[in-house]
Amino acid sequence: MGKSGASNRGDLRRALAWLAEQGAWTPELIEQACQRFDLSPVDEEFLLREYRRLRGPQDR
């Protein structure tokens, strides 16, 4: 059985805090966060979208 929405949001928040502590995000760092905090594929996609958004259009 999967995680409840509330606990999953907590894991995502912890992952975001951890990523912020690491400095510049990379796809590899996002993958590490997903493994470390047991995030779902949907959460990983969210983090990757945020990574691309934060990089801005010049790096796309």
Tab-separated table of C-alpha atoms in Angstrom:
chain	number	residue	atom	x	y	z
A	1	MET	CA	0.000	0.000	0.000
A	2	GLY	CA	1.306	3.503	-0.853
A	3	LYS	CA	1.994	6.378	1.418
A	4	SER	CA	-0.736	8.748	2.447
A	5	GLY	CA	-0.758	12.147	0.818
A	6	ALA	CA	0.210	13.886	4.056
A	7	SER	CA	3.286	11.765	4.735
A	8	ASN	CA	4.298	11.965	1.083
A	9	ARG	CA	4.122	15.782	1.216
A	10	GLY	CA	6.322	15.677	4.304
A	11	ASP	CA	8.887	13.568	2.455
A	12	LEU	CA	8.804	15.976	-0.478
A	13	ARG	CA	9.324	18.933	1.859
A	14	ARG	CA	12.267	17.192	3.514
A	15	ALA	CA	13.715	16.430	0.080
A	16	LEU	CA	13.338	20.080	-0.962
A	17	ALA	CA	15.074	21.224	2.228
A	18	TRP	CA	17.887	18.729	1.632
A	19	LEU	CA	18.277	19.869	-1.986
A	20	ALA	CA	18.459	23.493	-0.840
A	21	GLU	CA	21.284	22.567	1.546
A	22	GLN	CA	23.216	20.886	-1.264
A	23	GLY	CA	23.509	24.038	-3.378
A	24	ALA	CA	23.002	23.920	-7.136
A	25	TRP	CA	20.551	21.229	-8.215
A	26	THR	CA	21.471	18.657	-10.837
A	27	PRO	CA	19.417	15.778	-12.223
A	28	GLU	CA	21.757	13.403	-10.385
A	29	LEU	CA	21.214	15.219	-7.092
A	30	ILE	CA	17.452	15.094	-7.632
A	31	GLU	CA	17.670	11.348	-8.237
A	32	GLN	CA	19.666	10.968	-5.021
A	33	ALA	CA	17.036	12.965	-3.098
A	34	CYS	CA	14.273	10.764	-4.505
A	35	GLN	CA	16.052	7.638	-3.325
A	36	ARG	CA	17.004	9.116	0.048
A	37	PHE	CA	13.457	10.296	0.822
A	38	ASP	CA	11.599	7.469	-0.970
A	39	LEU	CA	9.757	9.829	-3.311
A	40	SER	CA	7.331	8.706	-5.980
A	41	PRO	CA	7.962	9.073	-9.730
A	42	VAL	CA	5.403	11.905	-9.717
A	43	ASP	CA	7.436	13.742	-7.067
A	44	GLU	CA	10.613	13.186	-9.082
A	45	GLU	CA	8.955	14.675	-12.167
A	46	PHE	CA	7.878	17.684	-10.093
A	47	LEU	CA	11.446	18.223	-8.875
A	48	LEU	CA	12.825	17.904	-12.401
A	49	ARG	CA	10.271	20.442	-13.693
A	50	GLU	CA	11.297	22.832	-10.904
A	51	TYR	CA	14.961	22.275	-11.758
A	52	ARG	CA	14.296	23.194	-15.400
A	53	ARG	CA	12.162	26.186	-14.388
A	54	LEU	CA	14.804	27.508	-11.995
A	55	ARG	CA	17.561	27.171	-14.592
A	56	GLY	CA	15.686	29.554	-16.848
A	57	PRO	CA	15.254	29.625	-20.617
A	58	GLN	CA	18.939	30.250	-21.436
A	59	ASP	CA	19.898	26.693	-20.436
A	60	ARG	CA	17.069	24.836	-22.165
